[in-house]
PDB file of C-alpha atoms in Angstrom:
ATOM      1  CA  MET A   1      73.980 -22.019  35.504  1.00  0.00           C
ATOM      2  CA  GLU A   2      76.609 -21.302  32.983  1.00  0.00           C
ATOM      3  CA  LYS A   3      79.930 -20.343  33.821  1.00  0.00           C
ATOM      4  CA  GLN A   4      83.457 -19.576  31.835  1.00  0.00           C
ATOM      5  CA  TYR A   5      86.792 -20.806  32.765  1.00  0.00           C
ATOM      6  CA  LEU A   6      90.305 -20.325  31.227  1.00  0.00           C
ATOM      7  CA  VAL A   7      92.040 -23.944  30.888  1.00  0.00           C
ATOM      8  CA  LEU A   8      95.336 -23.817  32.613  1.00  0.00           C
ATOM      9  CA  LYS A   9      96.166 -27.890  32.231  1.00  0.00           C
ATOM     10  CA  LEU A  10      94.786 -30.742  30.708  1.00  0.00           C
ATOM     11  CA  ASN A  11      94.095 -33.779  33.112  1.00  0.00           C
ATOM     12  CA  ASN A  12      93.203 -36.994  32.464  1.00  0.00           C
ATOM     13  CA  MET A  13      89.680 -36.703  33.458  1.00  0.00           C
ATOM     14  CA  GLY A  14      89.264 -33.010  32.937  1.00  0.00           C
ATOM     15  CA  TYR A  15      90.758 -29.807  33.112  1.00  0.00           C
ATOM     16  CA  ARG A  16      92.646 -27.328  35.484  1.00  0.00           C
ATOM     17  CA  THR A  17      90.946 -23.964  35.157  1.00  0.00           C
ATOM     18  CA  ARG A  18      90.606 -20.291  36.385  1.00  0.00           C
ATOM     19  CA  ASP A  19      87.411 -19.151  36.966  1.00  0.00           C
ATOM     20  CA  LEU A  20      87.204 -16.168  34.705  1.00  0.00           C
ATOM     21  CA  GLU A  21      84.640 -14.325  37.133  1.00  0.00           C
ATOM     22  CA  THR A  22      86.213 -14.977  40.608  1.00  0.00           C
ATOM     23  CA  GLY A  23      89.731 -16.093  39.762  1.00  0.00           C
ATOM     24  CA  THR A  24      89.485 -19.505  41.884  1.00  0.00           C
ATOM     25  CA  ILE A  25      91.425 -22.113  40.627  1.00  0.00           C
ATOM     26  CA  VAL A  26      88.945 -24.761  39.948  1.00  0.00           C
ATOM     27  CA  SER A  27      89.293 -28.503  38.597  1.00  0.00           C
ATOM     28  CA  ILE A  28      86.466 -29.423  36.062  1.00  0.00           C
ATOM     29  CA  LYS A  29      85.716 -33.152  36.227  1.00  0.00           C
ATOM     30  CA  GLY A  30      84.048 -35.316  33.357  1.00  0.00           C
ATOM     31  CA  VAL A  31      83.840 -32.773  30.506  1.00  0.00           C
ATOM     32  CA  VAL A  32      86.718 -33.764  28.229  1.00  0.00           C
ATOM     33  CA  ASP A  33      85.710 -33.421  24.635  1.00  0.00           C
ATOM     34  CA  PHE A  34      89.518 -34.028  22.971  1.00  0.00           C
ATOM     35  CA  LYS A  35      89.088 -30.666  21.252  1.00  0.00           C
ATOM     36  CA  THR A  36      89.915 -28.153  24.188  1.00  0.00           C
ATOM     37  CA  PHE A  37      93.318 -27.427  24.992  1.00  0.00           C
ATOM     38  CA  GLU A  38      95.662 -25.119  26.894  1.00  0.00           C
ATOM     39  CA  LEU A  39      94.440 -21.017  27.122  1.00  0.00           C
ATOM     40  CA  ASP A  40      91.107 -21.920  25.634  1.00  0.00           C
ATOM     41  CA  THR A  41      88.030 -20.171  27.447  1.00  0.00           C
ATOM     42  CA  ILE A  42      85.292 -22.841  28.060  1.00  0.00           C
ATOM     43  CA  THR A  43      81.723 -22.260  28.789  1.00  0.00           C
ATOM     44  CA  VAL A  44      80.526 -25.225  31.150  1.00  0.00           C
ATOM     45  CA  GLU A  45      76.826 -25.603  32.089  1.00  0.00           C
ATOM     46  CA  VAL A  46      77.521 -26.280  35.591  1.00  0.00           C
ATOM     47  CA  ASP A  47      75.465 -29.271  37.412  1.00  0.00           C
ATOM     48  CA  LYS A  48      77.481 -29.440  40.745  1.00  0.00           C
ATOM     49  CA  GLU A  49      80.229 -27.156  42.608  1.00  0.00           C
ATOM     50  CA  TRP A  50      82.056 -28.572  45.621  1.00  0.00           C
ATOM     51  CA  VAL A  51      85.218 -28.295  47.466  1.00  0.00           C
ATOM     52  CA  PHE A  52      87.600 -31.178  48.660  1.00  0.00           C
ATOM     53  CA  LYS A  53      90.825 -30.549  50.755  1.00  0.00           C
ATOM     54  CA  LYS A  54      90.579 -26.957  49.919  1.00  0.00           C
ATOM     55  CA  THR A  55      90.524 -27.837  46.020  1.00  0.00           C
ATOM     56  CA  SER A  56      87.297 -26.240  44.334  1.00  0.00           C
ATOM     57  CA  TYR A  57      85.755 -28.667  41.835  1.00  0.00           C
ATOM     58  CA  VAL A  58      83.025 -28.367  39.064  1.00  0.00           C
ATOM     59  CA  SER A  59      81.118 -30.791  37.054  1.00  0.00           C
ATOM     60  CA  GLY A  60      78.647 -30.364  34.111  1.00  0.00           C
ATOM     61  CA  ASN A  61      78.539 -29.923  30.369  1.00  0.00           C
ATOM     62  CA  LEU A  62      81.010 -28.312  27.984  1.00  0.00           C
ATOM     63  CA  LEU A  63      79.205 -25.917  25.788  1.00  0.00           C
ATOM     64  CA  LYS A  64      81.745 -24.013  24.109  1.00  0.00           C
ATOM     65  CA  SER A  65      85.500 -23.727  23.643  1.00  0.00           C
ATOM     66  CA  GLU A  66      87.303 -21.189  22.057  1.00  0.00           C
ATOM     67  CA  LEU A  67      90.982 -19.221  22.305  1.00  0.00           C
ATOM     68  CA  ILE A  68      90.261 -15.784  23.491  1.00  0.00           C
ATOM     69  CA  LEU A  69      93.663 -14.317  23.967  1.00  0.00           C
ATOM     70  CA  ALA A  70      92.424 -11.249  26.159  1.00  0.00           C
ATOM     71  CA  ASN A  71      91.346 -13.693  28.839  1.00  0.00           C
ATOM     72  CA  LEU A  72      94.719 -14.587  29.854  1.00  0.00           C
ATOM     73  CA  ALA A  73      95.063 -11.396  31.342  1.00  0.00           C
ATOM     74  CA  VAL A  74      98.704 -11.529  31.920  1.00  0.00           C
ATOM     75  CA  PRO A  75     100.485  -8.200  32.721  1.00  0.00           C
ATOM     76  CA  PRO A  76     102.762  -6.885  29.764  1.00  0.00           C
ATOM     77  CA  LEU A  77     106.694  -7.781  29.961  1.00  0.00           C
ATOM     78  CA  GLU A  78     108.556  -5.035  30.444  1.00  0.00           C
ATOM     79  CA  PHE A  79     111.863  -4.529  28.690  1.00  0.00           C
ATOM     80  CA  GLU A  80     114.739  -1.860  28.345  1.00  0.00           C
ATOM     81  CA  LYS A  81     116.679  -0.397  25.643  1.00  0.00           C
ATOM     82  CA  VAL A  82     120.167  -1.848  25.510  1.00  0.00           C
ATOM     83  CA  GLU A  83     121.787   0.077  22.393  1.00  0.00           C
ATOM     84  CA  ARG A  84     120.355   2.235  19.952  1.00  0.00           C
ATOM     85  CA  ASN A  85     117.569   0.312  18.695  1.00  0.00           C
ATOM     86  CA  LYS A  86     118.120  -2.944  20.368  1.00  0.00           C
ATOM     87  CA  TYR A  87     116.040  -4.319  23.455  1.00  0.00           C
ATOM     88  CA  GLU A  88     116.107  -6.955  25.779  1.00  0.00           C
ATOM     89  CA  PHE A  89     113.286  -8.398  27.983  1.00  0.00           C
ATOM     90  CA  LYS A  90     113.693  -8.245  31.876  1.00  0.00           C
ATOM     91  CA  ASP A  91     114.200 -11.632  33.163  1.00  0.00           C
ATOM     92  CA  TYR A  92     110.858 -13.802  33.140  1.00  0.00           C
ATOM     93  CA  THR A  93     112.635 -17.068  32.340  1.00  0.00           C
ATOM     94  CA  GLY A  94     111.486 -18.432  35.582  1.00  0.00           C
ATOM     95  CA  PHE A  95     115.314 -18.819  36.760  1.00  0.00           C
ATOM     96  CA  GLY A  96     115.285 -18.701  40.474  1.00  0.00           C
ATOM     97  CA  PHE A  97     111.529 -18.408  40.850  1.00  0.00           C
ATOM     98  CA  TYR A  98     111.183 -21.623  43.522  1.00  0.00           C
ATOM     99  CA  SER A  99     114.735 -20.916  44.815  1.00  0.00           C
ATOM    100  CA  PRO A 100     118.014 -19.195  44.237  1.00  0.00           C
ATOM    101  CA  GLY A 101     119.941 -21.041  41.306  1.00  0.00           C
ATOM    102  CA  ARG A 102     117.184 -23.144  40.226  1.00  0.00           C
ATOM    103  CA  ASP A 103     115.972 -23.501  36.587  1.00  0.00           C
ATOM    104  CA  PRO A 104     112.475 -24.909  36.572  1.00  0.00           C
ATOM    105  CA  VAL A 105     112.174 -24.790  32.822  1.00  0.00           C
ATOM    106  CA  TYR A 106     115.396 -26.591  32.210  1.00  0.00           C
ATOM    107  CA  GLU A 107     114.403 -28.951  35.026  1.00  0.00           C
ATOM    108  CA  ALA A 108     110.895 -29.532  33.296  1.00  0.00           C
ATOM    109  CA  THR A 109     112.694 -30.635  30.066  1.00  0.00           C
ATOM    110  CA  GLN A 110     114.788 -33.216  31.785  1.00  0.00           C
ATOM    111  CA  MET A 111     111.755 -35.034  33.764  1.00  0.00           C
ATOM    112  CA  GLU A 112     110.253 -38.222  32.097  1.00  0.00           C
ATOM    113  CA  GLY A 113     106.448 -38.506  30.602  1.00  0.00           C
ATOM    114  CA  SER A 114     103.849 -36.380  31.986  1.00  0.00           C
ATOM    115  CA  LYS A 115     106.145 -34.972  35.031  1.00  0.00           C
ATOM    116  CA  GLY A 116     107.665 -32.218  32.554  1.00  0.00           C
ATOM    117  CA  TYR A 117     104.638 -31.028  30.944  1.00  0.00           C
ATOM    118  CA  ASP A 118     103.090 -31.052  34.928  1.00  0.00           C
ATOM    119  CA  ALA A 119     106.058 -28.873  36.132  1.00  0.00           C
ATOM    120  CA  LEU A 120     105.765 -26.594  33.099  1.00  0.00           C
ATOM    121  CA  ALA A 121     101.971 -25.957  33.559  1.00  0.00           C
ATOM    122  CA  ARG A 122     102.550 -25.353  37.175  1.00  0.00           C
ATOM    123  CA  LEU A 123     105.037 -22.986  36.857  1.00  0.00           C
ATOM    124  CA  TRP A 124     103.132 -20.836  34.194  1.00  0.00           C
ATOM    125  CA  GLU A 125      99.969 -20.909  36.479  1.00  0.00           C
ATOM    126  CA  GLN A 126     101.986 -19.611  39.437  1.00  0.00           C
ATOM    127  CA  TYR A 127     104.264 -17.167  37.101  1.00  0.00           C
ATOM    128  CA  PRO A 128     102.146 -16.442  34.055  1.00  0.00           C
ATOM    129  CA  GLN A 129     104.684 -13.904  32.512  1.00  0.00           C
ATOM    130  CA  CYS A 130     107.081 -17.031  32.297  1.00  0.00           C
ATOM    131  CA  ILE A 131     106.214 -17.427  28.538  1.00  0.00           C
ATOM    132  CA  ASP A 132     109.099 -19.969  28.079  1.00  0.00           C
ATOM    133  CA  ALA A 133     106.737 -22.444  30.202  1.00  0.00           C
ATOM    134  CA  LEU A 134     104.170 -22.121  27.739  1.00  0.00           C
ATOM    135  CA  VAL A 135     106.596 -22.412  24.641  1.00  0.00           C
ATOM    136  CA  HIS A 136     108.017 -25.571  26.219  1.00  0.00           C
ATOM    137  CA  MET A 137     104.697 -26.896  26.698  1.00  0.00           C
ATOM    138  CA  GLY A 138     103.922 -26.540  23.155  1.00  0.00           C
ATOM    139  CA  THR A 139     106.733 -27.922  22.024  1.00  0.00           C
ATOM    140  CA  MET A 140     106.285 -31.172  23.999  1.00  0.00           C
ATOM    141  CA  SER A 141     102.965 -31.465  21.973  1.00  0.00           C
ATOM    142  CA  PHE A 142     104.038 -30.676  18.618  1.00  0.00           C
ATOM    143  CA  ALA A 143     104.867 -33.782  17.242  1.00  0.00           C
ATOM    144  CA  THR A 144     101.601 -35.498  18.593  1.00  0.00           C
ATOM    145  CA  PRO A 145      98.727 -35.307  15.902  1.00  0.00           C
ATOM    146  CA  ASP A 146      95.737 -35.028  18.205  1.00  0.00           C
ATOM    147  CA  MET A 147      97.489 -32.380  20.345  1.00  0.00           C
ATOM    148  CA  GLU A 148      98.498 -30.246  17.677  1.00  0.00           C
ATOM    149  CA  ARG A 149      96.309 -27.257  18.516  1.00  0.00           C
ATOM    150  CA  SER A 150      97.726 -27.415  22.091  1.00  0.00           C
ATOM    151  CA  SER A 151     100.909 -26.317  20.618  1.00  0.00           C
ATOM    152  CA  PHE A 152      99.185 -23.694  18.456  1.00  0.00           C
ATOM    153  CA  ASN A 153      97.686 -22.517  21.601  1.00  0.00           C
ATOM    154  CA  CYS A 154     100.937 -22.064  23.773  1.00  0.00           C
ATOM    155  CA  TYR A 155     102.933 -20.510  21.039  1.00  0.00           C
ATOM    156  CA  THR A 156     100.325 -17.954  20.310  1.00  0.00           C
ATOM    157  CA  GLY A 157      99.517 -17.167  24.108  1.00  0.00           C
ATOM    158  CA  ALA A 158     103.093 -16.964  24.542  1.00  0.00           C
ATOM    159  CA  ILE A 159     103.512 -14.289  21.509  1.00  0.00           C
ATOM    160  CA  HIS A 160     100.620 -12.360  22.586  1.00  0.00           C
ATOM    161  CA  ILE A 161     101.668 -11.963  26.209  1.00  0.00           C
ATOM    162  CA  ALA A 162     105.422 -11.028  24.847  1.00  0.00           C
ATOM    163  CA  GLU A 163     104.005  -8.431  22.228  1.00  0.00           C
ATOM    164  CA  GLN A 164     101.493  -6.634  24.513  1.00  0.00           C
ATOM    165  CA  SER A 165     103.562  -3.509  24.690  1.00  0.00           C
ATOM    166  CA  LEU A 166     106.360  -3.906  22.162  1.00  0.00           C
ATOM    167  CA  PRO A 167     107.519  -0.923  20.213  1.00  0.00           C
ATOM    168  CA  PHE A 168     106.127  -2.006  16.772  1.00  0.00           C
ATOM    169  CA  ASP A 169     108.305  -0.222  14.468  1.00  0.00           C
ATOM    170  CA  GLU A 170     110.673  -1.401  11.514  1.00  0.00           C
ATOM    171  CA  THR A 171     113.619  -0.794  13.460  1.00  0.00           C
ATOM    172  CA  SER A 172     113.393  -2.189  17.036  1.00  0.00           C
ATOM    173  CA  GLN A 173     115.274  -5.504  17.399  1.00  0.00           C
ATOM    174  CA  PHE A 174     115.188  -8.172  20.342  1.00  0.00           C
ATOM    175  CA  PRO A 175     118.525 -10.086  19.312  1.00  0.00           C
ATOM    176  CA  TRP A 176     119.070 -13.793  20.339  1.00  0.00           C
ATOM    177  CA  GLU A 177     122.211 -12.777  21.941  1.00  0.00           C
ATOM    178  CA  TYR A 178     120.356 -11.280  24.942  1.00  0.00           C
ATOM    179  CA  LEU A 179     119.163 -14.357  26.757  1.00  0.00           C
ATOM    180  CA  ASN A 180     115.918 -12.824  27.719  1.00  0.00           C
ATOM    181  CA  ASN A 181     114.641 -12.548  24.627  1.00  0.00           C
ATOM    182  CA  ARG A 182     114.993 -16.132  23.728  1.00  0.00           C
ATOM    183  CA  PRO A 183     111.696 -17.222  24.964  1.00  0.00           C
ATOM    184  CA  TYR A 184     109.822 -14.713  22.593  1.00  0.00           C
ATOM    185  CA  LEU A 185     111.727 -15.872  19.635  1.00  0.00           C
ATOM    186  CA  ARG A 186     111.374 -19.741  20.375  1.00  0.00           C
ATOM    187  CA  ALA A 187     107.760 -18.848  20.498  1.00  0.00           C
ATOM    188  CA  LEU A 188     107.771 -17.232  17.040  1.00  0.00           C
ATOM    189  CA  HIS A 189     110.149 -19.916  15.415  1.00  0.00           C
ATOM    190  CA  GLY A 190     107.426 -22.443  16.899  1.00  0.00           C
ATOM    191  CA  LEU A 191     104.649 -21.143  15.569  1.00  0.00           C
ATOM    192  CA  ALA A 192     106.270 -20.505  12.021  1.00  0.00           C
ATOM    193  CA  CYS A 193     107.037 -24.316  12.136  1.00  0.00           C
ATOM    194  CA  TRP A 194     103.481 -24.907  13.174  1.00  0.00           C
ATOM    195  CA  TYR A 195     101.737 -22.987  10.245  1.00  0.00           C
ATOM    196  CA  TRP A 196     104.470 -25.027   8.042  1.00  0.00           C
ATOM    197  CA  LYS A 197     103.578 -28.181   9.527  1.00  0.00           C
ATOM    198  CA  GLN A 198      99.881 -27.400   8.595  1.00  0.00           C
ATOM    199  CA  GLY A 199     100.581 -26.530   4.974  1.00  0.00           C
ATOM    200  CA  ASP A 200     100.034 -23.119   5.701  1.00  0.00           C
ATOM    201  CA  PHE A 201     102.756 -21.495   4.153  1.00  0.00           C
ATOM    202  CA  ASP A 202     101.653 -17.786   3.876  1.00  0.00           C
ATOM    203  CA  ALA A 203     100.935 -17.589   7.494  1.00  0.00           C
ATOM    204  CA  ALA A 204     104.281 -19.469   8.221  1.00  0.00           C
ATOM    205  CA  ALA A 205     106.063 -16.682   6.315  1.00  0.00           C
ATOM    206  CA  VAL A 206     104.856 -14.088   8.857  1.00  0.00           C
ATOM    207  CA  PRO A 207     106.547 -15.231  12.304  1.00  0.00           C
ATOM    208  CA  ALA A 208     109.556 -16.236  10.347  1.00  0.00           C
ATOM    209  CA  ARG A 209     109.841 -12.770   8.682  1.00  0.00           C
ATOM    210  CA  LYS A 210     109.231 -11.090  12.106  1.00  0.00           C
ATOM    211  CA  ILE A 211     112.311 -13.165  13.580  1.00  0.00           C
ATOM    212  CA  LEU A 212     114.641 -12.277  10.899  1.00  0.00           C
ATOM    213  CA  ARG A 213     113.659  -8.069  11.717  1.00  0.00           C
ATOM    214  CA  LEU A 214     113.911  -8.558  15.154  1.00  0.00           C
ATOM    215  CA  ASN A 215     117.158 -10.771  15.132  1.00  0.00           C
ATOM    216  CA  PRO A 216     118.868 -10.070  11.767  1.00  0.00           C
ATOM    217  CA  ARG A 217     121.670 -12.527  12.900  1.00  0.00           C
ATOM    218  CA  ASP A 218     118.956 -15.212  12.847  1.00  0.00           C
ATOM    219  CA  ASN A 219     120.362 -17.874  15.137  1.00  0.00           C
ATOM    220  CA  GLN A 220     117.322 -19.978  14.597  1.00  0.00           C
ATOM    221  CA  GLY A 221     117.530 -20.283  10.925  1.00  0.00           C
ATOM    222  CA  ALA A 222     114.364 -18.628  10.470  1.00  0.00           C
ATOM    223  CA  ARG A 223     115.611 -17.748   6.778  1.00  0.00           C
ATOM    224  CA  PHE A 224     115.563 -21.391   6.047  1.00  0.00           C
ATOM    225  CA  VAL A 225     112.061 -21.755   7.162  1.00  0.00           C
ATOM    226  CA  LEU A 226     111.058 -18.765   4.892  1.00  0.00           C
ATOM    227  CA  GLU A 227     112.754 -20.330   2.060  1.00  0.00           C
ATOM    228  CA  ALA A 228     111.167 -23.533   2.519  1.00  0.00           C
ATOM    229  CA  VAL A 229     107.467 -22.223   2.742  1.00  0.00           C
ATOM    230  CA  ARG A 230     107.972 -19.815  -0.352  1.00  0.00           C
ATOM    231  CA  ASN A 231     109.155 -23.141  -2.344  1.00  0.00           C
ATOM    232  CA  LYS A 232     105.651 -24.729  -0.730  1.00  0.00           C
ATOM    233  CA  GLU A 233     108.151 -27.505   0.638  1.00  0.00           C
ATOM    234  CA  ILE A 234     106.329 -30.246   2.858  1.00  0.00           C
ATOM    235  CA  TYR A 235     107.329 -29.717   6.412  1.00  0.00           C
ATOM    236  CA  ARG A 236     109.695 -32.645   7.869  1.00  0.00           C
ATOM    237  CA  PRO A 237     110.949 -32.889  11.369  1.00  0.00           C
ATOM    238  CA  ASP A 238     114.384 -32.856  10.481  1.00  0.00           C
ATOM    239  CA  TRP A 239     114.688 -29.640   8.192  1.00  0.00           C
TER     240      TRP A 239
END
């Protein structure tokens, strides 16, 4: 029996996923191929299904893995006009999600080792409109060569979630000065740097230009990224 799952988190011996048919959270064991990452849709030839301590498990053979953004099925982020052509997203930063005054994204960035990743993955699973959790997951894996597609998936997924209902005209702005816009702008910047690191200069220029249109003050230095890729400079971490 073939079934499809959305990968939510990488585990040591498998994946934490969501069954695309039932919505059930499922831990998949023994199918790690080191080419599958967060947000991928995987097709599994299921050998066995069981439940242990209220957790659903599956084992089988991994047949296919691909990024299908439509399978994220996250509701669009709402936003409001602040002034003329300037907009701000509603607060999806995760602040106060667990309890008043807590900032779970910041807390995760202060944790050591895999604890931070686990905390961010758990937050995004529970609150999928919190794209900042995805962005920080992508940043955690950005510098690791065999995890680069993890970064791509997380940045791309965050952008997809944010852009589902945006006003796509040449005058709309989502300035950095409005704090709730920063996760989206960070995702665009991360993707620009990701393409730059791969040497895909034309692709890197697309999100860099978008940042400059959305946030003309360019608090992130996208103009420098754009200049570097125009000159076909090699990416360096300290740019």
